[in-house]
Amino acid sequence: MSYCLNSDCMDPKNKPQAADCHACGSKLLLRDRYRATRVLGKGGFGTTFSAKDEGLPGQPDCVIKQLKPVLSTPQYVAQCQKLFQREAETLGRIGNHPQIPRLLDYFEMGQEFYLVQEYISGYTLHKEAKRSGPLTEGQVRDVLKEVLPILDYLHQQKVIHRDIKPANVIRREIDHKLILIDFGVVNDQGGADNSTPASGKTDFVVGTKGFAAPEQIAKKPVYASDLYSLGITCVFLLLGKLPKDFNPHQAGQPWLQTLRVSPQFQQVLIKMLAAATCDRYSSAREVLQALEQLGQPADADSFAVVPIQPSVAAPSGWPSAVPTTQPSVAQVAAQPSGAQPTVSPPSAVSGSISPSAQPAVAARRSPQPESARATTAEVLKPEASEPETPQKKSWWNKPILGKGSMTERIAGLVSQQTVSEPDILKHQQVIDSMTTLINKVQKLKSQQFSDPRFIDFVKVQSDLTRTAEDRNSLMLAAELLAAGIEFKDIFLDLQTTEARYRIAAAQKIYDAVQGLFNRNLEPAAFVAALNKKATEILADIETDKLRQAMQHYLSQIELLSQDKLRFQLFTLFKSSQEDDYSILQTAAELIEACKEGDSGNIEQLNRQIRIQYTGFEKLGRVLGIPAQKRLPETYARLIQYVALSDRYQQSYPRFRQVIVLLEKWHKHYRNAVEIRQRFNPDEYKLPKEFKQDLPGVEVYEYFREYVT
């Protein structure tokens, strides 16, 4: 089969050697060489396909990772390009390791980005544990002894994987070696020493919740973050339980009681899972040395298993283990998994296995059946959900054959010559089309669509993008506001320094900053020019206290200059002569309240904004909001959008697809009813309202007024 790579295609499946897609007309041979054959996984930022390389003899298998930016703003696309280039360079550099898939090709086509990687045939540790039950201590030690050298190699290359989990480790079929995959959220540290969380500061939270270390959730990953994730992976393999079902930092550590391992190996795991990086192993090599000092693995049968219940809530500072679908722009950028990371989206592991459900597996396993194997990117596929309760058949959706069926009724009508054969054929075609569309809706359906807070987000998105003008100005304003909120502490620190130090020497620094902003320099050129001027000014400052304060002031400005969006916001503040950044603190408090409380209470937000309207009106000028739009309602919508976008932005494009499909479904439905009216106009009347009990109809009814 050939699979169309156009993400908007309604029917992407094509014949094996087709040149163009039968549904949308797109070319099926990517770059005149790569033919996608099936989808391996989808996430918020892209899709992964198995493929054939038709440019080589024998057409070897490969994997295509397609990244499609979810926003079309120039800033966002530029960021995607930067992150894509960085990931490709990193993969090219680390791909020489025999247990890391090789990068074969990478390129950009039509604002979509593609990576082509080596295909790995095998099965993941996640599938292995689900099939054969929890592993023994000896088997988990073997896993560590294979994976730790890979991590040691990555860290020597100054790369943090950031998504270590059972679904991202494949046991290769040909030699049973463990292969580390899914480098869509890698963090290339370049020249950073990465000895502290601050040195690994990132712009986005990436990885899989439950497996990601606390400092990684705080956007400050270090090399030891990978060791933490590997420790969680070990506990999963030993218990067969997902991170959401146990908390390694719970008082008393009750999860340890369920481990059938030696006390010495327990201590290794405890140190790998330390909440503070200073209490954790500092390197993969250090963990290997600790393993070498252990005695023989414990006999699993000598330990009693005490079942644990899923924890109700994690204590403060411990991230929630709810699977995420928003992988980071770094999963651009980022984040899937199945429903989540960057070029390749990270996926949250789901499902649970009782520790005593099945016997332990052998340390070295024989090849699994084909159904048990996974490819390099198959781990991106979301776990199969429980089948939904069959929907009650609608009055028009009667059986096609049998007693009381539509066929029986139509046959009677045909015998009376009241309906023609073309009408019957047309009716059947309409029903077939409706069935196909509903199947597509079911595949796209997300539980978030019924989440009241997602409903709020859709309303906000609709209100902010009524026209093209609004979309360009207000969405950029929302991005700038989000950047300001994220770095508000730096902005407020600058304001405090400027207010505290007003002497002539400090004023020279402030004037130099203002003068450089007036020259409209790029961030890198701005920093270089500022450092040159500052060196001369600082040399004339006599007191250490003032010199240190000014050096700190300049370092904060340099931090803002490392990202175009926040540098743009700083430039807008300076060019508009608005140096009061306190409104960012007010906006941050309102955003936090929206995240925690009733984000849909627009009237309450309006009242709060009116109290601070002078500050918001100044902020509106800085953000470039048109004068006619600088109203409390606009600021309230921006606050709501920023509060909800991190959680729901990745679901919105998929939601739009559902609406488009349901629009077509509605049209087919009316066609079917009109045909049936010809059969029996007394019984089959066109209803005044579109309310049927097929899946997704309620979603369509509720949302169609918000989608233009």
XYZ file of C-alpha atoms in Angstrom:
708
model
C 0.000 0.000 0.000
C 1.059 3.603 -0.621
C 0.126 6.157 2.018
C -0.487 9.824 1.222
C 1.620 12.227 3.315
C -0.861 15.093 2.948
C -2.203 15.480 6.495
C -5.459 16.971 5.161
C -6.169 14.063 2.824
C -9.554 12.444 3.520
C -8.598 8.992 2.210
C -4.788 8.552 2.277
C -4.644 4.825 1.464
C -3.641 4.099 -2.141
C -2.588 1.200 -4.345
C 1.036 0.037 -3.862
C 2.574 1.551 -7.005
C 0.264 4.560 -7.454
C 1.977 7.784 -8.522
C -0.614 10.242 -7.216
C -3.146 10.067 -4.392
C -6.579 9.095 -5.655
C -8.259 11.368 -3.077
C -6.267 14.617 -3.050
C -3.911 14.319 -6.034
C -0.694 14.693 -4.001
C 2.434 12.913 -5.232
C 3.010 9.702 -3.295
C 6.754 9.426 -3.874
C 8.433 11.809 -1.448
C 11.413 13.522 -3.053
C 10.981 11.064 -5.953
C 12.410 8.376 -3.701
C 10.587 7.513 -0.463
C 7.177 5.797 -0.501
C 5.254 5.759 2.798
C 3.432 2.461 3.334
C 1.624 2.868 6.655
C 1.294 5.111 9.696
C 3.312 4.043 12.726
C 2.253 6.828 15.065
C 0.765 10.293 15.289
C 1.292 13.107 17.754
C 0.666 16.797 18.277
C 3.570 17.849 16.048
C 3.759 15.216 13.376
C 3.399 11.691 12.066
C 5.760 8.736 11.686
C 5.501 6.346 8.719
C 7.113 3.103 7.682
C 8.416 3.484 4.153
C 10.393 2.034 1.250
C 13.465 3.683 -0.230
C 12.816 3.187 -3.950
C 16.037 5.010 -4.795
C 18.152 2.038 -3.684
C 18.340 -1.526 -5.034
C 15.997 -3.835 -3.190
C 13.943 -0.903 -1.899
C 15.048 -1.260 1.752
C 12.732 -0.350 4.604
C 13.108 2.977 6.391
C 11.162 5.282 8.685
C 9.887 8.752 7.730
C 9.195 11.304 10.442
C 7.071 14.198 9.240
C 6.857 17.404 11.259
C 4.094 19.847 10.390
C 4.133 23.096 12.421
C 0.779 23.600 14.119
C 1.008 27.378 13.693
C 1.836 29.270 10.519
C 3.252 32.438 12.066
C 6.722 33.353 10.764
C 8.198 33.190 14.262
C 6.824 29.714 14.891
C 7.890 28.359 11.501
C 11.370 29.831 11.989
C 11.582 28.147 15.369
C 10.510 24.844 13.812
C 13.237 25.187 11.193
C 15.828 25.863 13.873
C 14.785 22.908 16.011
C 14.502 20.600 13.001
C 18.002 21.532 11.855
C 19.332 21.003 15.374
C 17.730 17.570 15.672
C 19.032 16.503 12.267
C 22.562 17.621 13.156
C 22.376 15.833 16.497
C 21.061 12.612 14.953
C 23.762 12.739 12.311
C 26.423 13.122 14.981
C 25.243 10.345 17.299
C 24.045 7.883 14.657
C 27.418 6.138 14.438
C 26.648 4.219 17.619
C 25.595 0.629 16.803
C 22.609 0.840 19.181
C 21.145 4.102 17.830
C 19.208 4.231 14.504
C 21.159 5.961 11.739
C 19.922 9.168 10.111
C 19.623 8.525 6.365
C 18.232 11.820 5.058
C 16.535 15.049 6.099
C 14.886 17.865 4.148
C 12.144 20.505 4.141
C 9.229 20.624 1.681
C 6.428 23.186 1.773
C 6.910 24.204 5.434
C 6.890 20.543 6.437
C 10.034 18.857 7.713
C 11.138 15.274 7.123
C 13.664 12.949 8.731
C 14.439 9.549 7.221
C 15.933 7.009 9.617
C 17.060 3.413 9.710
C 14.252 0.894 10.229
C 14.641 -1.290 13.329
C 12.653 -4.517 13.446
C 12.014 -5.797 16.945
C 9.816 -5.341 19.985
C 9.888 -2.723 22.738
C 10.512 -3.353 26.420
C 7.007 -2.048 27.011
C 5.491 -4.767 24.822
C 7.884 -7.291 26.293
C 6.686 -6.561 29.837
C 3.039 -6.537 28.798
C 3.363 -9.908 27.062
C 5.456 -11.835 29.545
C 4.920 -10.076 32.838
C 7.369 -8.253 35.114
C 11.082 -8.905 34.676
C 13.385 -10.306 37.354
C 16.170 -8.352 39.014
C 18.768 -10.105 36.877
C 16.940 -9.244 33.673
C 16.555 -5.594 34.672
C 20.249 -5.440 35.542
C 20.988 -6.749 32.040
C 18.810 -3.969 30.608
C 20.751 -1.376 32.606
C 24.093 -2.810 31.497
C 23.031 -2.392 27.857
C 21.282 0.984 28.039
C 23.705 2.803 30.358
C 26.645 2.620 27.881
C 24.351 4.146 25.234
C 23.480 7.004 27.608
C 27.152 7.420 28.494
C 27.908 7.805 24.774
C 25.091 10.359 24.348
C 26.200 12.389 27.336
C 29.797 12.412 26.093
C 28.359 13.875 22.893
C 26.626 16.509 25.099
C 23.163 15.198 24.242
C 20.292 14.614 26.680
C 17.703 12.152 25.354
C 14.841 13.428 27.595
C 12.384 10.653 26.756
C 13.797 7.413 28.180
C 10.947 4.938 28.747
C 10.153 1.280 27.941
C 8.416 2.226 24.696
C 11.607 3.867 23.417
C 13.883 0.856 23.891
C 13.591 -1.856 21.216
C 15.090 -5.339 21.431
C 16.385 -5.751 17.885
C 15.117 -8.936 16.260
C 18.298 -9.894 14.472
C 20.666 -9.966 17.482
C 18.471 -9.143 20.537
C 20.519 -6.020 21.251
C 18.694 -3.123 22.909
C 18.309 -0.092 20.633
C 17.475 3.394 21.944
C 15.017 5.201 19.661
C 12.867 8.341 19.370
C 15.309 11.226 19.504
C 12.593 13.772 18.655
C 13.039 15.639 21.936
C 16.824 15.467 22.359
C 18.514 18.455 23.954
C 21.874 19.280 22.419
C 23.919 21.022 25.113
C 26.669 22.158 22.785
C 29.376 23.652 24.960
C 27.325 23.668 28.169
C 28.794 21.817 31.133
C 25.334 20.764 32.268
C 26.420 20.359 35.842
C 23.391 22.216 37.187
C 19.737 22.432 36.104
C 20.185 26.073 35.086
C 22.811 25.138 32.495
C 20.309 22.993 30.627
C 17.470 25.544 30.589
C 14.981 24.860 27.778
C 12.014 26.752 26.387
C 9.497 23.925 26.665
C 8.575 20.995 28.843
C 9.304 17.872 26.817
C 9.313 14.172 27.525
C 6.671 11.862 28.959
C 5.026 12.792 32.231
C 5.616 10.184 34.869
C 8.975 9.253 33.347
C 10.404 12.797 33.203
C 12.500 13.975 36.154
C 11.290 16.883 38.339
C 13.943 19.258 36.976
C 12.940 18.273 33.431
C 9.328 19.209 34.182
C 10.755 22.547 35.395
C 12.405 22.958 31.941
C 15.921 22.482 33.364
C 17.063 19.017 32.219
C 20.526 17.689 33.034
C 22.301 14.470 32.106
C 21.073 12.914 35.347
C 17.502 13.471 34.102
C 18.020 10.541 31.722
C 19.174 8.393 34.652
C 15.991 9.251 36.551
C 13.832 8.223 33.567
C 15.827 5.007 33.234
C 15.196 4.330 36.939
C 11.441 4.754 36.436
C 11.730 2.406 33.455
C 13.398 -0.220 35.671
C 10.617 0.011 38.261
C 8.035 -0.364 35.492
C 9.798 -3.492 34.224
C 10.004 -4.925 37.756
C 6.427 -4.124 38.796
C 4.590 -4.001 35.498
C 3.058 -0.759 36.766
C 2.918 2.616 35.110
C 4.335 5.730 36.791
C 0.812 6.935 37.552
C 0.323 3.879 39.769
C 3.251 4.563 42.090
C 5.110 7.588 43.421
C 8.842 7.140 44.099
C 8.834 10.168 46.396
C 5.864 9.182 48.557
C 6.577 9.269 52.285
C 7.805 5.892 53.495
C 8.391 4.748 49.892
C 5.694 2.022 49.977
C 6.473 1.105 46.373
C 9.739 -0.467 47.557
C 7.740 -3.117 49.419
C 6.493 -4.491 46.119
C 9.943 -4.936 44.552
C 11.333 -8.466 44.532
C 14.958 -7.335 44.407
C 17.980 -7.408 46.682
C 18.462 -4.562 49.198
C 21.641 -3.534 47.371
C 19.835 -3.141 44.041
C 17.051 -1.265 45.851
C 19.615 1.317 46.920
C 20.784 1.728 43.323
C 17.207 2.412 42.201
C 16.561 4.788 45.109
C 19.614 6.841 44.151
C 18.619 6.886 40.464
C 15.179 8.199 41.494
C 16.344 10.872 43.937
C 14.241 14.015 43.547
C 17.256 16.335 43.841
C 19.925 16.011 41.153
C 22.652 16.420 43.785
C 21.437 13.194 45.442
C 21.327 11.262 42.166
C 24.094 9.492 40.267
C 25.951 12.106 38.260
C 26.710 9.916 35.238
C 25.765 6.667 33.533
C 29.274 5.386 34.184
C 28.771 5.887 37.924
C 25.628 3.713 37.826
C 27.535 1.000 35.955
C 30.239 1.042 38.611
C 27.590 0.676 41.324
C 26.096 -2.329 39.490
C 29.497 -4.001 39.229
C 29.840 -3.885 43.020
C 26.555 -5.724 43.613
C 26.365 -9.408 44.448
C 24.216 -11.973 42.707
C 20.644 -10.901 41.816
C 17.995 -11.780 44.383
C 15.791 -14.817 43.896
C 12.419 -13.282 43.021
C 10.544 -16.114 44.735
C 12.042 -15.184 48.111
C 10.169 -11.898 48.228
C 6.487 -11.515 49.019
C 4.604 -9.149 46.744
C 2.434 -6.548 48.446
C 0.009 -5.095 45.883
C -0.095 -1.309 45.769
C -3.005 0.895 44.865
C -2.679 3.720 42.376
C -1.769 6.882 44.223
C -4.622 9.386 44.416
C -2.498 12.467 44.077
C 1.192 13.240 43.966
C 2.687 15.475 46.632
C 3.752 18.992 45.783
C 6.695 19.084 43.414
C 5.980 15.644 41.924
C 4.630 15.845 38.336
C 1.307 14.321 37.461
C 1.539 11.074 35.532
C -1.417 11.733 33.246
C -0.341 10.929 29.679
C 0.236 14.127 27.659
C -0.635 14.948 24.021
C 1.426 18.112 23.825
C 4.632 17.389 23.392
C 6.985 20.804 23.198
C 7.883 22.640 20.330
C 11.109 20.825 20.898
C 9.086 18.049 19.799
C 8.936 20.629 16.850
C 9.466 20.386 18.113
C 8.220 18.481 19.747
C 6.207 16.013 22.113
C 4.465 12.427 20.577
C 3.585 10.223 21.811
C 0.974 8.387 20.016
C -0.696 11.436 20.907
C 2.201 13.520 21.745
C 6.697 14.852 20.464
C 8.991 17.372 17.764
C 9.517 15.663 14.693
C 8.619 12.477 16.439
C 6.044 12.806 19.133
C 6.663 11.136 22.493
C 3.943 8.861 23.744
C 2.820 8.173 27.286
C 2.858 4.500 28.216
C -0.535 3.149 29.116
C -1.894 -0.069 30.533
C -1.024 -1.923 33.708
C 0.155 -5.414 34.545
C -0.157 -7.182 37.846
C 3.279 -8.157 39.199
C 2.146 -11.749 39.592
C 0.066 -11.944 36.442
C 2.585 -13.905 34.363
C 5.862 -15.751 34.894
C 9.114 -13.904 34.487
C 10.719 -13.980 31.078
C 14.132 -15.333 30.157
C 17.020 -12.915 30.205
C 17.601 -13.479 26.505
C 14.419 -14.064 24.585
C 13.868 -15.802 21.337
C 12.342 -13.732 18.518
C 8.700 -12.920 19.148
C 5.947 -13.556 16.625
C 5.423 -10.878 14.011
C 2.463 -9.483 15.944
C 4.720 -8.770 18.921
C 7.339 -6.808 17.027
C 7.652 -3.074 16.837
C 9.486 -0.868 14.395
C 11.623 2.115 15.267
C 8.635 4.427 15.498
C 5.834 1.988 16.246
C 6.087 3.023 19.865
C 4.538 6.308 18.837
C 1.203 4.586 18.344
C -1.255 5.198 21.174
C -2.297 2.125 23.092
C -5.592 0.642 21.961
C -8.477 1.970 24.018
C -11.384 -0.067 25.272
C -14.107 -0.467 22.636
C -16.935 1.985 23.108
C -20.412 0.852 23.958
C -22.297 0.346 20.681
C -24.512 3.272 19.853
C -28.249 2.770 19.698
C -29.340 2.568 16.078
C -31.084 5.689 14.826
C -34.547 5.461 13.258
C -33.089 5.760 9.781
C -30.160 3.397 10.363
C -32.071 0.125 10.236
C -30.465 -3.164 9.109
C -29.727 -3.469 5.419
C -30.931 -7.104 5.252
C -33.448 -9.239 7.140
C -36.854 -8.735 8.685
C -37.757 -5.114 9.225
C -34.730 -3.989 7.212
C -34.575 -1.154 4.729
C -34.010 -3.695 1.965
C -37.365 -5.333 2.758
C -39.147 -1.987 2.732
C -37.449 -0.847 -0.460
C -38.271 -4.149 -2.175
C -41.946 -3.576 -1.386
C -41.805 -0.055 -2.721
C -39.991 -1.165 -5.871
C -42.657 -3.795 -6.517
C -45.183 -0.965 -6.442
C -42.952 0.983 -8.838
C -42.823 3.937 -6.433
C -39.049 4.203 -6.367
C -36.415 3.690 -9.046
C -33.332 1.500 -8.955
C -30.983 4.521 -9.260
C -32.564 5.940 -6.103
C -31.864 2.704 -4.237
C -28.250 2.693 -5.453
C -27.789 6.350 -4.561
C -29.230 5.731 -1.112
C -26.809 2.873 -0.483
C -23.875 4.999 -1.641
C -24.896 7.742 0.779
C -25.107 5.259 3.669
C -21.665 3.866 2.756
C -20.201 7.375 2.703
C -21.728 8.156 6.094
C -20.280 4.971 7.570
C -16.816 5.821 6.236
C -16.954 9.345 7.632
C -18.081 8.214 11.074
C -15.222 5.692 11.157
C -12.816 8.541 10.426
C -14.407 10.665 13.146
C -13.988 7.824 15.615
C -10.282 7.591 14.791
C -9.821 11.318 15.301
C -12.059 11.514 18.348
C -10.416 12.733 21.552
C -11.723 12.731 25.097
C -10.561 16.327 25.330
C -13.363 17.341 22.978
C -15.848 16.862 25.811
C -13.642 18.614 28.369
C -15.332 21.912 29.393
C -11.939 23.613 29.445
C -11.268 22.517 25.880
C -14.647 24.020 24.992
C -13.438 27.276 26.561
C -10.276 27.086 24.462
C -12.232 26.587 21.230
C -14.397 29.606 22.035
C -11.334 31.711 22.746
C -9.570 30.541 19.577
C -12.668 31.394 17.565
C -13.101 34.815 19.169
C -9.457 35.743 18.605
C -9.384 34.720 14.934
C -12.659 35.989 13.507
C -10.845 37.709 10.622
C -7.444 37.426 8.991
C -6.477 40.779 10.538
C -7.388 39.549 14.009
C -5.572 36.284 13.430
C -2.317 38.027 12.531
C -2.338 40.677 15.253
C -4.018 38.949 18.183
C -2.315 35.578 17.829
C 1.076 37.318 17.727
C 0.008 39.311 20.790
C -0.854 36.035 22.538
C 2.575 34.576 21.730
C 4.319 37.718 22.986
C 2.220 37.701 26.148
C 3.099 34.046 26.775
C 6.808 34.871 26.387
C 6.421 37.802 28.773
C 4.704 35.646 31.376
C 7.342 32.934 31.144
C 10.166 35.439 31.670
C 8.343 37.959 33.831
C 10.888 37.539 36.628
C 13.643 38.794 34.341
C 11.553 41.774 33.216
C 10.697 42.642 36.824
C 14.341 42.253 37.837
C 15.351 44.760 35.153
C 12.716 47.194 36.381
C 13.927 46.856 39.984
C 17.527 47.524 38.962
C 16.592 50.585 36.907
C 14.577 51.993 39.813
C 17.253 51.307 42.447
C 20.344 52.582 40.640
C 19.789 56.042 39.157
C 23.313 57.465 39.398
C 25.168 58.702 36.330
C 27.243 55.566 35.717
C 24.163 53.339 35.731
C 22.293 55.796 33.523
C 25.013 55.405 30.904
C 24.229 51.676 30.762
C 20.496 52.362 30.439
C 21.100 54.953 27.707
C 23.340 52.519 25.823
C 20.603 49.877 25.899
C 17.986 52.364 24.686
C 20.242 53.672 21.942
C 20.933 50.194 20.591
C 17.222 49.381 20.526
C 16.669 52.429 18.343
C 19.041 50.879 15.766
C 16.767 47.816 15.245
C 19.612 45.314 15.508
C 19.236 41.559 15.411
C 19.597 39.914 18.859
C 23.145 38.624 18.281
C 24.346 41.969 16.905
C 22.577 43.793 19.731
C 24.326 41.701 22.414
C 27.733 42.122 20.752
C 27.341 45.902 20.512
C 26.020 46.163 24.070
C 28.913 44.134 25.488
C 31.382 46.382 23.692
C 29.830 49.565 25.087
C 29.325 48.056 28.535
C 32.996 47.067 28.832
C 34.018 50.719 28.537
C 31.356 51.939 30.970
C 31.967 49.236 33.589
C 35.681 50.035 33.626
C 34.878 53.527 34.939
C 32.606 52.307 37.774
C 34.491 52.495 41.047
C 32.263 50.581 43.498
C 32.047 46.790 43.343
C 28.374 46.798 44.344
C 27.306 48.991 41.434
C 29.549 47.121 38.990
C 28.060 43.774 40.035
C 24.528 45.174 39.783
C 25.172 46.435 36.254
C 26.809 43.164 35.217
C 23.746 41.300 36.486
C 21.507 43.755 34.608
C 23.402 43.100 31.380
C 23.324 39.325 31.885
C 19.523 39.444 32.239
C 19.237 41.372 28.977
C 21.461 38.775 27.306
C 19.073 36.031 28.486
C 16.169 37.869 26.863
C 18.207 38.172 23.665
C 18.604 34.411 23.309
C 15.054 34.032 21.985
C 13.611 36.166 19.182
C 10.116 36.296 20.654
C 11.074 37.528 24.119
C 13.697 39.851 22.595
C 10.947 41.276 20.382
C 8.794 41.871 23.465
C 11.674 43.605 25.268
C 12.243 45.749 22.173
C 8.558 46.700 22.062
C 8.619 47.720 25.719
C 11.688 49.887 25.201
C 10.599 51.440 21.908
C 7.208 52.383 23.379
C 8.888 53.971 26.428
C 6.859 51.630 28.662
C 9.276 50.446 31.320
C 6.643 49.322 33.831
C 6.640 45.536 33.609
C 4.459 44.994 36.687
C 1.431 44.350 34.477
C 3.122 41.064 33.503
C 2.850 39.944 37.122
C -0.855 40.830 37.145
C -1.418 38.949 33.878
C 0.520 35.951 35.223
C -1.708 35.796 38.307
C -4.856 35.887 36.158
C -3.454 33.180 33.871
C -2.632 30.969 36.839
C -6.158 31.483 38.177
C -7.548 30.432 34.778
C -5.458 27.263 34.828
C -6.679 26.301 38.279
C -10.241 27.606 38.287
C -13.150 28.520 36.062
C -11.454 29.661 32.874
C -14.807 30.168 31.179
C -15.993 32.930 33.529
C -15.337 35.765 31.109
C -17.334 38.297 33.121
C -15.219 37.729 36.198
C -12.072 38.175 34.117
C -13.471 41.364 32.600
C -14.104 42.806 36.058
C -10.575 42.012 37.196
C -9.071 43.495 34.037
C -11.114 46.707 34.348
C -9.552 47.256 37.776
C -6.104 47.116 36.149
C -7.211 48.541 32.812
C -4.590 51.306 32.636
C -1.824 48.740 32.837
C -3.496 46.420 30.321
C -4.114 49.306 27.928
C -0.370 50.084 27.999
C 0.388 46.395 27.529
C -1.959 46.351 24.532
C 0.059 49.103 22.870
C 3.276 47.199 23.531
C 1.831 43.969 22.095
C 0.663 45.770 18.955
C -3.057 45.189 19.498
C -5.097 47.508 17.207
C -6.641 50.462 19.054
C -10.204 49.329 18.361
C -9.422 45.951 19.927
C -7.930 47.269 23.190
C -10.957 46.313 25.237
C -11.299 44.336 28.487
C -12.916 41.493 26.526
C -9.870 41.223 24.247
C -7.436 41.049 27.151
C -9.675 38.502 28.879
C -9.589 36.283 25.775
C -5.808 36.616 25.537
C -5.475 35.620 29.196
C -7.706 32.585 28.592
C -5.823 31.597 25.437
C -2.386 31.690 27.098
C -3.745 29.789 30.119
C -5.206 26.979 28.020
C -2.976 26.799 24.931
C -0.202 24.686 26.493
C -2.705 21.957 27.234
C -5.078 22.149 24.289
C -3.321 23.769 21.303
C -2.175 20.433 19.894
C -5.725 19.037 19.955
C -7.239 21.947 18.056
C -6.148 21.003 14.484
C -7.466 17.477 15.009
C -10.706 18.914 16.334
C -11.053 21.003 13.159
C -10.663 17.819 11.119
C -13.514 16.253 13.070
C -15.733 19.256 12.353
C -14.955 19.118 8.621
C -15.809 15.413 8.537
C -19.032 15.949 10.461
C -20.042 18.746 8.096
C -19.775 16.254 5.239
C -21.579 13.644 7.325
C -24.435 16.086 7.901
C -24.749 16.694 4.168
C -24.892 12.946 3.442
C -27.409 12.497 6.233
C -29.786 15.020 4.669
C -29.367 13.352 1.272
C -30.314 10.002 2.796
C -33.397 11.455 4.471
C -34.508 13.130 1.256
C -34.232 9.833 -0.619
C -36.204 8.035 2.078
C -38.894 10.679 1.922
C -39.517 9.481 -1.611
C -39.967 5.954 -0.232
C -42.446 6.909 2.457
C -42.999 10.651 2.970
C -45.328 10.118 5.932
C -42.762 8.265 8.044
C -39.481 9.765 6.894
C -39.789 13.480 7.452
C -36.798 15.777 7.564
C -36.362 16.751 11.232
C -36.252 20.424 12.138
C -33.114 19.952 14.217
C -30.061 17.851 13.483
C -29.992 15.575 16.545
C -29.114 11.940 16.047
C -27.318 9.535 18.336
C -24.355 8.601 16.158
C -20.868 9.137 17.663
C -19.615 12.702 17.403
C -22.903 14.352 16.486
C -23.246 16.067 19.850
C -19.717 17.401 19.427
C -20.646 18.760 16.022
C -23.828 20.386 17.290
C -22.050 22.056 20.168
C -19.019 23.336 18.307
C -20.109 24.223 14.804
C -21.068 27.775 15.838
C -17.492 28.348 17.062
C -15.710 27.130 13.930
C -15.757 29.397 10.911
